[in-house]
Amino acid sequence: MSDKRKELIVSAISNGTVIDHIPTETVFQVIKILGLDKTKNQVYFGTNLESKKFGSKGIIKISGKYFEHEEINKIALVAPSATLIEIRDYEVSKKSTVHIPEKVDKIVKCFNPNCITNKEDVSTRFDVFYDDNNNLKLACHYCEKNTSKENIVFI
Amino acid sequence: MKNRSLVSINDYSKEEIIRILDLAEEFEKQPRQEILKGRVVASLFFEPSTRTRLSFESAAQQLGASVIGFSSAATTSVQKGETLKDTILTVSNYSDLIVMRHPVDGSARYASEVAPVPIINAGDGANQHPTQCLLDLYSIRKTQGTLDNLDITFVGDLKYGRTVHSLTMALCHFNTRFHLVSPVELKLPSAVKRHIKDAQLHYEQYTDMSEVIPKSDILYMTRIQRERFPDPLEYERVKNSYNLVNAMLVDGKSNLKILHPLPRVNEISTDVDSNPMAYYFQQALNGIYVRQALMASILGFK
Ligand SMILES: [Zn+2]
């Protein structure tokens, strides 16, 4: 595909956000995390798209919406490779990558059913770390148990 | 440490741990000092634990403090659905310090964030029990004369035993060599081993305790519970291999001491009790001095 046509795919919305380089298998998770399944905005998405970096990737375009920092943190947990492109008047106005935060507050449930955050009205707080096999884990500030990546449930 | 809560043993630095142990030594020489006269300690046991509660309450009373509270949630407003936050805030009005035991993991950390008075965690679910850890450290230091460079052997359920987890983390300050004896199903969790690795210390894992007894300075026994095994046959197969009988101790070093957080079932045979290596009953008594040291220190009287 020519650079020109690629540019067109990215710019096809007049105003809004393009989330590119999402791992194909987590596109639907990203949609759910950001609540795009319930939004009134126009949303386009693609999966299994060709990618030089990853072999295969997903992309989501949301018309008329820009994201706050806290919402972007949520994406980073399942799509650390994602690129965010803000479009204003068909032009790319800002490009940024997402970063896995060192702390994850309020957005993820603790996997431990006996944790105080699952028993009373207490906001969750986690420290992010990587285990010996470089798997992402969330250490609960309260019960001190770990929630691994595959067990992450968003609030 | 004045006015600071103690929720997890990791809240204290090595120096702070040693300070509490030194203070506990003073209280062991003179446990009755009326230094907390006029102070009120609340003892909130949302689940029963008679041994721990009596140890705390006796410790407070020997220092002259008055004790208020409850020994189970059954007769309190908690039963009527009151939130932990409301209970803690209410009790804070009546007390200078709250000792709490609660069945939910993380409850003590949360309480320490909402309470205007300091909290001492006397056990939060399967998570932490820092005063047990301090009394274990005190017992080790008292019997060995030092905490440094010891060979410490843990036996039994190393996966679910919270006392083993806390003590392992605390011992990482003291250049311990860890010997971990357990069935394969109940090995020390990787999250705890991470602390040993981070401290660049050495551990070895075994399934049989006989070979490691002659190397050990401390043998820390724990109970293996039947419920921990998905397969009951597996439990039957391993249960007796982690029971200590007196005959196994003949090759033990002269300084070897046997610890156990109690209550024991059959993991230490009663024929060990009269062996001078048995230390588990004195170990429990040390809990009083450690708890006195903590309360005096947190309330600013030592
Ligand atoms: Zn938790």
Short mmCIF file of C-alpha atoms and ligand atoms in Angstrom, two decimals:
data_model
loop_
_atom_site.label_atom_id
_atom_site.label_comp_id
_atom_site.label_asym_id
_atom_site.label_seq_id
_atom_site.Cartn_x
_atom_site.Cartn_y
_atom_site.Cartn_z
CA MET A 1 0.00 0.00 0.00
CA SER A 2 1.31 3.44 -0.80
CA ASP A 3 2.07 5.90 1.99
CA LYS A 4 -0.57 8.16 0.54
CA ARG A 5 -3.33 5.55 0.92
CA LYS A 6 -2.21 4.65 4.42
CA GLU A 7 -2.39 8.32 5.33
CA LEU A 8 -5.94 8.38 4.00
CA ILE A 9 -7.03 5.46 6.17
CA VAL A 10 -5.69 7.22 9.24
CA SER A 11 -7.17 10.57 8.29
CA ALA A 12 -10.56 9.34 7.20
CA ILE A 13 -12.32 10.99 10.11
CA SER A 14 -12.50 14.77 10.29
CA ASN A 15 -12.11 15.10 14.04
CA GLY A 16 -11.44 12.47 16.63
CA THR A 17 -8.96 9.83 17.71
CA VAL A 18 -7.30 6.96 15.89
CA ILE A 19 -5.84 4.19 18.02
CA ASP A 20 -3.35 2.32 15.89
CA HIS A 21 -1.06 -0.68 16.47
CA ILE A 22 -3.45 -2.47 18.80
CA PRO A 23 -2.67 -6.19 19.02
CA THR A 24 -5.39 -7.80 16.88
CA GLU A 25 -6.52 -10.07 19.71
CA THR A 26 -7.20 -7.19 22.11
CA VAL A 27 -9.19 -4.86 19.82
CA PHE A 28 -12.50 -5.96 21.28
CA GLN A 29 -11.11 -5.58 24.81
CA VAL A 30 -10.01 -2.02 24.02
CA ILE A 31 -13.50 -1.27 22.69
CA LYS A 32 -15.02 -2.53 25.92
CA ILE A 33 -12.48 -0.81 28.20
CA LEU A 34 -13.13 2.56 26.60
CA GLY A 35 -16.89 1.98 26.59
CA LEU A 36 -17.00 2.34 22.80
CA ASP A 37 -19.69 -0.34 22.62
CA LYS A 38 -22.01 2.14 24.35
CA THR A 39 -20.90 5.44 22.83
CA LYS A 40 -23.09 7.59 20.55
CA ASN A 41 -20.00 8.60 18.54
CA GLN A 42 -19.22 6.95 15.22
CA VAL A 43 -16.69 4.15 15.71
CA TYR A 44 -14.82 2.24 13.00
CA PHE A 45 -12.51 -0.62 13.71
CA GLY A 46 -10.38 -3.12 11.87
CA THR A 47 -8.64 -6.31 12.89
CA ASN A 48 -6.03 -8.54 11.23
CA LEU A 49 -4.61 -5.60 9.31
CA GLU A 50 -1.15 -5.87 7.84
CA SER A 51 1.58 -4.38 10.03
CA LYS A 52 5.32 -4.14 9.39
CA LYS A 53 6.05 -4.05 13.13
CA PHE A 54 3.71 -6.75 14.41
CA GLY A 55 2.68 -8.82 11.38
CA SER A 56 -0.95 -8.19 12.27
CA LYS A 57 -2.63 -5.31 14.04
CA GLY A 58 -5.91 -3.73 14.89
CA ILE A 59 -7.08 -0.15 14.57
CA ILE A 60 -9.96 1.84 16.05
CA LYS A 61 -11.20 5.24 14.94
CA ILE A 62 -13.55 7.27 17.05
CA SER A 63 -15.15 10.32 15.53
CA GLY A 64 -15.51 13.45 17.64
CA LYS A 65 -13.80 12.18 20.74
CA TYR A 66 -10.46 12.78 22.51
CA PHE A 67 -9.26 10.85 25.52
CA GLU A 68 -8.14 11.81 28.99
CA HIS A 69 -4.91 10.49 30.47
CA GLU A 70 -6.68 8.10 32.85
CA GLU A 71 -8.65 6.48 30.04
CA ILE A 72 -5.48 5.98 28.01
CA ASN A 73 -3.83 4.20 30.96
CA LYS A 74 -6.58 1.63 30.73
CA ILE A 75 -5.64 0.85 27.13
CA ALA A 76 -1.96 0.49 27.93
CA LEU A 77 -2.64 -2.58 30.07
CA VAL A 78 -3.94 -4.62 27.10
CA ALA A 79 -2.39 -2.74 24.19
CA PRO A 80 1.00 -1.42 25.33
CA SER A 81 2.10 -0.99 21.72
CA ALA A 82 -0.82 1.26 20.77
CA THR A 83 -0.27 4.61 19.07
CA LEU A 84 -2.70 7.45 19.63
CA ILE A 85 -3.35 9.87 16.82
CA GLU A 86 -5.54 12.90 17.38
CA ILE A 87 -7.17 14.25 14.23
CA ARG A 88 -8.35 17.80 13.93
CA ASP A 89 -9.87 19.01 10.66
CA TYR A 90 -8.52 15.95 8.76
CA GLU A 91 -4.97 16.69 9.92
CA VAL A 92 -2.92 14.73 12.44
CA SER A 93 -2.68 17.20 15.32
CA LYS A 94 -0.94 14.99 17.86
CA LYS A 95 0.69 11.58 17.92
CA SER A 96 1.60 9.79 21.09
CA THR A 97 2.32 6.34 22.41
CA VAL A 98 0.66 4.88 25.46
CA HIS A 99 2.68 4.02 28.54
CA ILE A 100 2.03 1.33 31.07
CA PRO A 101 1.69 3.26 34.29
CA GLU A 102 3.65 2.38 37.45
CA LYS A 103 0.46 2.60 39.41
CA VAL A 104 -3.04 1.63 38.37
CA ASP A 105 -5.76 3.21 40.48
CA LYS A 106 -9.52 2.72 40.44
CA ILE A 107 -9.86 1.05 37.03
CA VAL A 108 -9.07 -2.64 37.63
CA LYS A 109 -10.72 -5.13 39.99
CA CYS A 110 -8.56 -7.10 42.42
CA PHE A 111 -8.58 -10.80 41.48
CA ASN A 112 -8.74 -11.84 45.15
CA PRO A 113 -12.43 -12.29 46.07
CA ASN A 114 -11.57 -11.86 49.78
CA CYS A 115 -9.93 -8.46 49.20
CA ILE A 116 -11.43 -5.48 51.04
CA THR A 117 -11.87 -3.75 47.65
CA ASN A 118 -14.31 -6.50 46.66
CA LYS A 119 -16.14 -6.43 50.00
CA GLU A 120 -16.65 -2.75 50.75
CA ASP A 121 -16.76 0.51 48.83
CA VAL A 122 -12.98 0.94 48.56
CA SER A 123 -11.22 2.10 45.37
CA THR A 124 -8.55 -0.30 44.10
CA ARG A 125 -4.86 0.65 44.00
CA PHE A 126 -2.14 -1.43 42.36
CA ASP A 127 1.60 -1.27 41.75
CA VAL A 128 2.61 -2.57 38.33
CA PHE A 129 5.57 -4.96 38.16
CA TYR A 130 6.97 -7.71 35.95
CA ASP A 131 7.66 -11.22 37.21
CA ASP A 132 10.72 -13.40 36.41
CA ASN A 133 9.18 -14.37 33.06
CA ASN A 134 8.54 -10.70 32.25
CA ASN A 135 4.78 -11.06 32.66
CA LEU A 136 2.93 -7.97 33.78
CA LYS A 137 1.38 -8.23 37.24
CA LEU A 138 -0.59 -5.88 39.45
CA ALA A 139 0.20 -5.99 43.18
CA CYS A 140 -2.80 -4.93 45.26
CA HIS A 141 -2.06 -2.13 47.73
CA TYR A 142 -4.58 -3.62 50.19
CA CYS A 143 -4.50 -7.45 50.14
CA GLU A 144 -0.93 -7.61 48.68
CA LYS A 145 -2.00 -10.35 46.25
CA ASN A 146 -1.07 -10.24 42.58
CA THR A 147 -3.48 -10.01 39.69
CA SER A 148 -1.88 -11.25 36.48
CA LYS A 149 -2.53 -9.82 33.07
CA GLU A 150 -4.91 -12.57 31.95
CA ASN A 151 -7.07 -12.02 35.05
CA ILE A 152 -7.48 -8.28 34.65
CA VAL A 153 -11.10 -7.15 34.80
CA PHE A 154 -11.86 -3.48 34.30
CA ILE A 155 -14.31 -1.69 36.58
CA MET B 1 7.31 4.94 65.01
CA LYS B 2 5.15 7.22 67.11
CA ASN B 3 1.55 7.32 65.85
CA ARG B 4 2.40 5.09 62.88
CA SER B 5 0.25 2.06 62.11
CA LEU B 6 1.78 -1.38 61.73
CA VAL B 7 -0.10 -3.26 59.01
CA SER B 8 2.59 -5.31 57.29
CA ILE B 9 6.08 -6.26 58.47
CA ASN B 10 7.35 -4.48 55.35
CA ASP B 11 6.19 -1.19 56.89
CA TYR B 12 9.22 -1.37 59.20
CA SER B 13 12.85 -1.00 58.18
CA LYS B 14 15.53 -3.30 59.54
CA GLU B 15 16.48 -0.66 62.13
CA GLU B 16 12.87 -0.25 63.25
CA ILE B 17 12.47 -4.02 63.64
CA ILE B 18 15.63 -4.15 65.78
CA ARG B 19 14.43 -1.23 67.87
CA ILE B 20 11.19 -3.08 68.70
CA LEU B 21 13.12 -6.25 69.57
CA ASP B 22 15.47 -4.28 71.85
CA LEU B 23 12.50 -2.68 73.58
CA ALA B 24 10.80 -6.06 73.96
CA GLU B 25 13.94 -7.25 75.77
CA GLU B 26 13.45 -4.43 78.30
CA PHE B 27 9.83 -5.44 78.84
CA GLU B 28 10.80 -9.06 79.29
CA LYS B 29 12.95 -7.96 82.27
CA GLN B 30 10.14 -5.81 83.63
CA PRO B 31 6.74 -6.53 82.02
CA ARG B 32 4.72 -4.57 84.57
CA GLN B 33 5.25 -0.84 84.10
CA GLU B 34 2.34 1.54 84.35
CA ILE B 35 3.54 3.69 81.46
CA LEU B 36 0.23 3.56 79.54
CA LYS B 37 -1.93 4.54 82.52
CA GLY B 38 -4.91 6.59 81.35
CA ARG B 39 -4.59 5.35 77.78
CA VAL B 40 -7.31 3.34 76.06
CA VAL B 41 -6.48 0.51 73.69
CA ALA B 42 -9.34 -0.79 71.53
CA SER B 43 -9.18 -4.48 70.75
CA LEU B 44 -11.45 -5.20 67.78
CA PHE B 45 -11.65 -8.89 66.91
CA PHE B 46 -14.03 -9.14 63.96
CA GLU B 47 -13.19 -12.85 63.97
CA PRO B 48 -12.29 -14.79 67.09
CA SER B 49 -8.65 -15.51 67.89
CA THR B 50 -8.46 -16.09 71.60
CA ARG B 51 -4.70 -16.61 71.75
CA THR B 52 -3.78 -13.39 69.95
CA ARG B 53 -6.46 -11.34 71.67
CA LEU B 54 -5.47 -12.39 75.18
CA SER B 55 -1.82 -11.74 74.42
CA PHE B 56 -2.58 -8.18 73.26
CA GLU B 57 -5.00 -7.43 76.08
CA SER B 58 -2.70 -8.79 78.75
CA ALA B 59 0.21 -6.82 77.27
CA ALA B 60 -1.83 -3.59 77.36
CA GLN B 61 -3.16 -4.16 80.86
CA GLN B 62 0.27 -4.95 82.29
CA LEU B 63 1.32 -1.50 81.04
CA GLY B 64 -1.65 0.10 82.83
CA ALA B 65 -3.80 0.81 79.75
CA SER B 66 -7.52 0.10 79.78
CA VAL B 67 -8.87 -2.15 77.08
CA ILE B 68 -12.22 -1.84 75.30
CA GLY B 69 -13.56 -3.82 72.36
CA PHE B 70 -15.15 -7.06 71.25
CA SER B 71 -14.01 -10.63 70.72
CA SER B 72 -16.23 -11.49 67.76
CA ALA B 73 -18.35 -9.51 65.32
CA ALA B 74 -21.47 -11.50 66.20
CA THR B 75 -22.75 -9.19 68.94
CA THR B 76 -21.85 -5.84 67.39
CA SER B 77 -23.28 -3.40 64.87
CA VAL B 78 -21.04 -5.07 62.27
CA GLN B 79 -23.61 -7.85 62.33
CA LYS B 80 -26.24 -5.24 61.38
CA GLY B 81 -24.26 -4.35 58.27
CA GLU B 82 -22.16 -1.45 59.52
CA THR B 83 -19.18 -0.79 57.24
CA LEU B 84 -15.65 -1.26 58.50
CA LYS B 85 -15.01 2.45 57.97
CA ASP B 86 -17.91 3.45 60.24
CA THR B 87 -16.86 1.01 62.97
CA ILE B 88 -13.26 2.25 62.87
CA LEU B 89 -14.25 5.93 62.92
CA THR B 90 -16.61 5.36 65.85
CA VAL B 91 -14.08 3.42 67.90
CA SER B 92 -11.41 6.04 67.14
CA ASN B 93 -13.46 8.47 69.23
CA TYR B 94 -13.01 6.28 72.28
CA SER B 95 -9.42 5.07 71.98
CA ASP B 96 -5.78 6.03 71.47
CA LEU B 97 -4.82 2.91 69.53
CA ILE B 98 -6.76 0.19 67.72
CA VAL B 99 -5.66 -3.44 67.60
CA MET B 100 -7.72 -5.24 64.96
CA ARG B 101 -8.20 -8.73 63.63
CA HIS B 102 -10.44 -9.08 60.58
CA PRO B 103 -11.24 -11.94 58.17
CA VAL B 104 -10.91 -9.81 55.01
CA ASP B 105 -7.53 -9.39 53.27
CA GLY B 106 -6.40 -5.76 53.21
CA SER B 107 -8.90 -4.64 55.86
CA ALA B 108 -6.15 -3.42 58.19
CA ARG B 109 -4.46 -1.30 55.50
CA TYR B 110 -7.80 0.27 54.68
CA ALA B 111 -8.57 0.89 58.36
CA SER B 112 -5.18 2.57 58.81
CA GLU B 113 -6.08 4.96 55.97
CA VAL B 114 -9.41 6.03 57.45
CA ALA B 115 -8.59 5.98 61.18
CA PRO B 116 -7.30 9.11 62.95
CA VAL B 117 -5.56 6.85 65.50
CA PRO B 118 -2.84 4.27 64.76
CA ILE B 119 -3.80 0.68 63.91
CA ILE B 120 -1.95 -2.51 64.82
CA ASN B 121 -2.86 -5.37 62.51
CA ALA B 122 -3.50 -8.54 64.51
CA GLY B 123 -4.17 -10.53 61.33
CA ASP B 124 -6.10 -9.56 58.18
CA GLY B 125 -7.50 -12.68 56.49
CA ALA B 126 -4.78 -14.68 54.79
CA ASN B 127 -2.61 -11.60 54.34
CA GLN B 128 -0.44 -10.29 57.19
CA HIS B 129 0.13 -10.89 60.89
CA PRO B 130 3.12 -8.67 61.69
CA THR B 131 3.16 -9.14 65.48
CA GLN B 132 3.51 -12.91 64.98
CA CYS B 133 6.47 -12.12 62.75
CA LEU B 134 8.04 -9.86 65.38
CA LEU B 135 7.65 -12.47 68.10
CA ASP B 136 9.20 -15.08 65.79
CA LEU B 137 12.17 -12.77 65.18
CA TYR B 138 12.44 -12.10 68.90
CA SER B 139 12.44 -15.84 69.62
CA ILE B 140 15.11 -16.49 67.01
CA ARG B 141 17.35 -13.73 68.30
CA LYS B 142 16.87 -14.77 71.91
CA THR B 143 17.75 -18.41 71.30
CA GLN B 144 20.57 -17.85 68.81
CA GLY B 145 22.02 -14.63 70.21
CA THR B 146 21.81 -13.06 66.75
CA LEU B 147 19.57 -12.77 63.69
CA ASP B 148 22.45 -12.67 61.23
CA ASN B 149 23.76 -15.46 59.00
CA LEU B 150 21.49 -18.23 60.29
CA ASP B 151 20.31 -21.41 58.57
CA ILE B 152 16.54 -21.28 58.90
CA THR B 153 14.38 -24.18 57.81
CA PHE B 154 10.66 -23.85 57.13
CA VAL B 155 8.64 -27.05 57.06
CA GLY B 156 5.07 -27.79 55.95
CA ASP B 157 2.59 -25.58 54.15
CA LEU B 158 4.78 -22.83 52.72
CA LYS B 159 2.21 -21.83 50.12
CA TYR B 160 -0.65 -20.66 52.32
CA GLY B 161 1.14 -20.06 55.62
CA ARG B 162 1.12 -16.28 56.08
CA THR B 163 3.49 -16.48 59.06
CA VAL B 164 6.07 -18.12 56.80
CA HIS B 165 5.66 -15.40 54.17
CA SER B 166 6.04 -12.50 56.61
CA LEU B 167 8.97 -14.09 58.44
CA THR B 168 10.76 -14.90 55.17
CA MET B 169 10.45 -11.28 54.06
CA ALA B 170 11.70 -9.96 57.40
CA LEU B 171 14.64 -12.39 57.47
CA CYS B 172 15.79 -11.04 54.11
CA HIS B 173 17.32 -8.17 56.16
CA PHE B 174 19.60 -10.61 58.00
CA ASN B 175 21.56 -12.63 55.44
CA THR B 176 19.60 -15.79 56.17
CA ARG B 177 20.16 -19.08 54.33
CA PHE B 178 16.66 -20.41 53.65
CA HIS B 179 15.82 -24.12 53.58
CA LEU B 180 12.30 -24.70 52.34
CA VAL B 181 10.76 -28.12 52.99
CA SER B 182 7.28 -28.79 51.62
CA PRO B 183 5.22 -31.03 49.36
CA VAL B 184 5.50 -29.92 45.73
CA GLU B 185 1.90 -28.65 45.88
CA LEU B 186 2.66 -26.34 48.82
CA LYS B 187 5.93 -24.68 47.80
CA LEU B 188 6.70 -21.09 48.76
CA PRO B 189 4.94 -18.75 46.26
CA SER B 190 7.10 -17.02 43.68
CA ALA B 191 5.97 -13.62 44.99
CA VAL B 192 7.73 -14.41 48.29
CA LYS B 193 10.78 -15.99 46.63
CA ARG B 194 11.14 -12.74 44.73
CA HIS B 195 12.03 -11.03 48.03
CA ILE B 196 14.79 -13.60 48.66
CA LYS B 197 16.17 -13.08 45.16
CA ASP B 198 15.94 -9.29 45.44
CA ALA B 199 18.01 -9.50 48.63
CA GLN B 200 20.50 -11.70 46.72
CA LEU B 201 20.17 -14.47 49.28
CA HIS B 202 20.21 -18.20 48.84
CA TYR B 203 17.39 -20.71 49.21
CA GLU B 204 17.08 -24.43 48.68
CA GLN B 205 13.89 -26.44 48.32
CA TYR B 206 13.40 -29.97 49.64
CA THR B 207 10.57 -32.48 49.91
CA ASP B 208 12.18 -34.37 52.79
CA MET B 209 13.17 -32.71 56.06
CA SER B 210 15.54 -35.35 57.49
CA GLU B 211 18.57 -34.29 55.43
CA VAL B 212 18.22 -30.62 56.37
CA ILE B 213 17.81 -30.97 60.16
CA PRO B 214 21.59 -31.27 60.86
CA LYS B 215 22.24 -28.00 58.97
CA SER B 216 19.54 -25.95 60.71
CA ASP B 217 19.75 -23.37 63.48
CA ILE B 218 15.96 -22.95 63.50
CA LEU B 219 13.32 -25.45 62.46
CA TYR B 220 10.07 -23.55 61.85
CA MET B 221 7.22 -26.07 61.67
CA THR B 222 3.77 -25.34 60.22
CA ARG B 223 0.58 -27.30 59.87
CA ILE B 224 -0.51 -28.90 56.61
CA GLN B 225 -4.27 -28.75 56.23
CA ARG B 226 -6.20 -31.45 54.40
CA GLU B 227 -8.35 -28.82 52.61
CA ARG B 228 -5.29 -27.50 50.77
CA PHE B 229 -5.10 -30.64 48.65
CA PRO B 230 -7.44 -31.02 45.68
CA ASP B 231 -6.76 -34.76 45.81
CA PRO B 232 -7.35 -36.37 49.25
CA LEU B 233 -5.12 -39.30 48.32
CA GLU B 234 -2.26 -36.90 47.80
CA TYR B 235 -2.78 -35.55 51.31
CA GLU B 236 -2.72 -39.07 52.75
CA ARG B 237 0.47 -39.77 50.86
CA VAL B 238 2.41 -36.76 52.19
CA LYS B 239 0.89 -35.96 55.59
CA ASN B 240 3.25 -38.02 57.72
CA SER B 241 6.44 -36.96 55.97
CA TYR B 242 6.16 -33.50 57.53
CA ASN B 243 5.63 -34.64 61.10
CA LEU B 244 8.52 -34.18 63.48
CA VAL B 245 9.30 -36.87 66.05
CA ASN B 246 11.99 -36.72 68.72
CA ALA B 247 14.16 -39.43 67.13
CA MET B 248 14.69 -37.20 64.08
CA LEU B 249 16.50 -34.62 66.22
CA VAL B 250 19.50 -36.73 67.31
CA ASP B 251 21.70 -35.19 64.60
CA GLY B 252 20.51 -31.65 65.31
CA LYS B 253 23.03 -28.94 66.18
CA SER B 254 23.25 -28.08 69.89
CA ASN B 255 21.81 -24.61 69.24
CA LEU B 256 18.87 -25.91 67.16
CA LYS B 257 15.48 -24.62 68.29
CA ILE B 258 12.05 -25.68 67.05
CA LEU B 259 9.44 -22.98 66.52
CA HIS B 260 5.76 -23.24 65.61
CA PRO B 261 3.13 -20.45 65.38
CA LEU B 262 0.60 -22.72 67.23
CA PRO B 263 -1.88 -24.25 67.49
CA ARG B 264 -0.23 -27.48 66.41
CA VAL B 265 -2.09 -30.63 65.54
CA ASN B 266 0.23 -33.56 64.95
CA GLU B 267 3.07 -32.01 62.96
CA ILE B 268 5.19 -32.00 66.12
CA SER B 269 4.90 -35.19 68.14
CA THR B 270 4.36 -34.65 71.89
CA ASP B 271 7.58 -36.59 72.54
CA VAL B 272 9.44 -33.50 71.28
CA ASP B 273 7.94 -31.26 73.99
CA SER B 274 10.42 -32.27 76.68
CA ASN B 275 13.42 -31.92 74.34
CA PRO B 276 15.35 -28.70 75.19
CA MET B 277 15.21 -27.90 71.47
CA ALA B 278 11.44 -27.37 71.73
CA TYR B 279 10.79 -23.65 72.02
CA TYR B 280 7.20 -23.19 70.76
CA PHE B 281 5.58 -22.54 74.13
CA GLN B 282 8.16 -19.93 75.21
CA GLN B 283 7.82 -18.47 71.71
CA ALA B 284 4.14 -17.68 72.38
CA LEU B 285 5.03 -16.01 75.69
CA ASN B 286 7.47 -13.71 73.88
CA GLY B 287 4.43 -12.30 72.08
CA ILE B 288 3.51 -10.32 75.20
CA TYR B 289 6.85 -8.44 75.31
CA VAL B 290 6.86 -7.70 71.61
CA ARG B 291 3.30 -6.36 71.78
CA GLN B 292 4.17 -4.22 74.80
CA ALA B 293 7.14 -2.81 72.91
CA LEU B 294 4.96 -2.01 69.92
CA MET B 295 2.17 -0.31 71.85
CA ALA B 296 4.60 1.71 74.00
CA SER B 297 6.52 2.77 70.94
CA ILE B 298 3.48 3.71 68.84
CA LEU B 299 1.92 5.66 71.72
CA GLY B 300 5.22 7.50 72.20
CA PHE B 301 6.13 6.24 75.66
CA LYS B 302 9.37 4.51 74.67
ZN ZN C 1 -6.66 -6.89 46.70
#
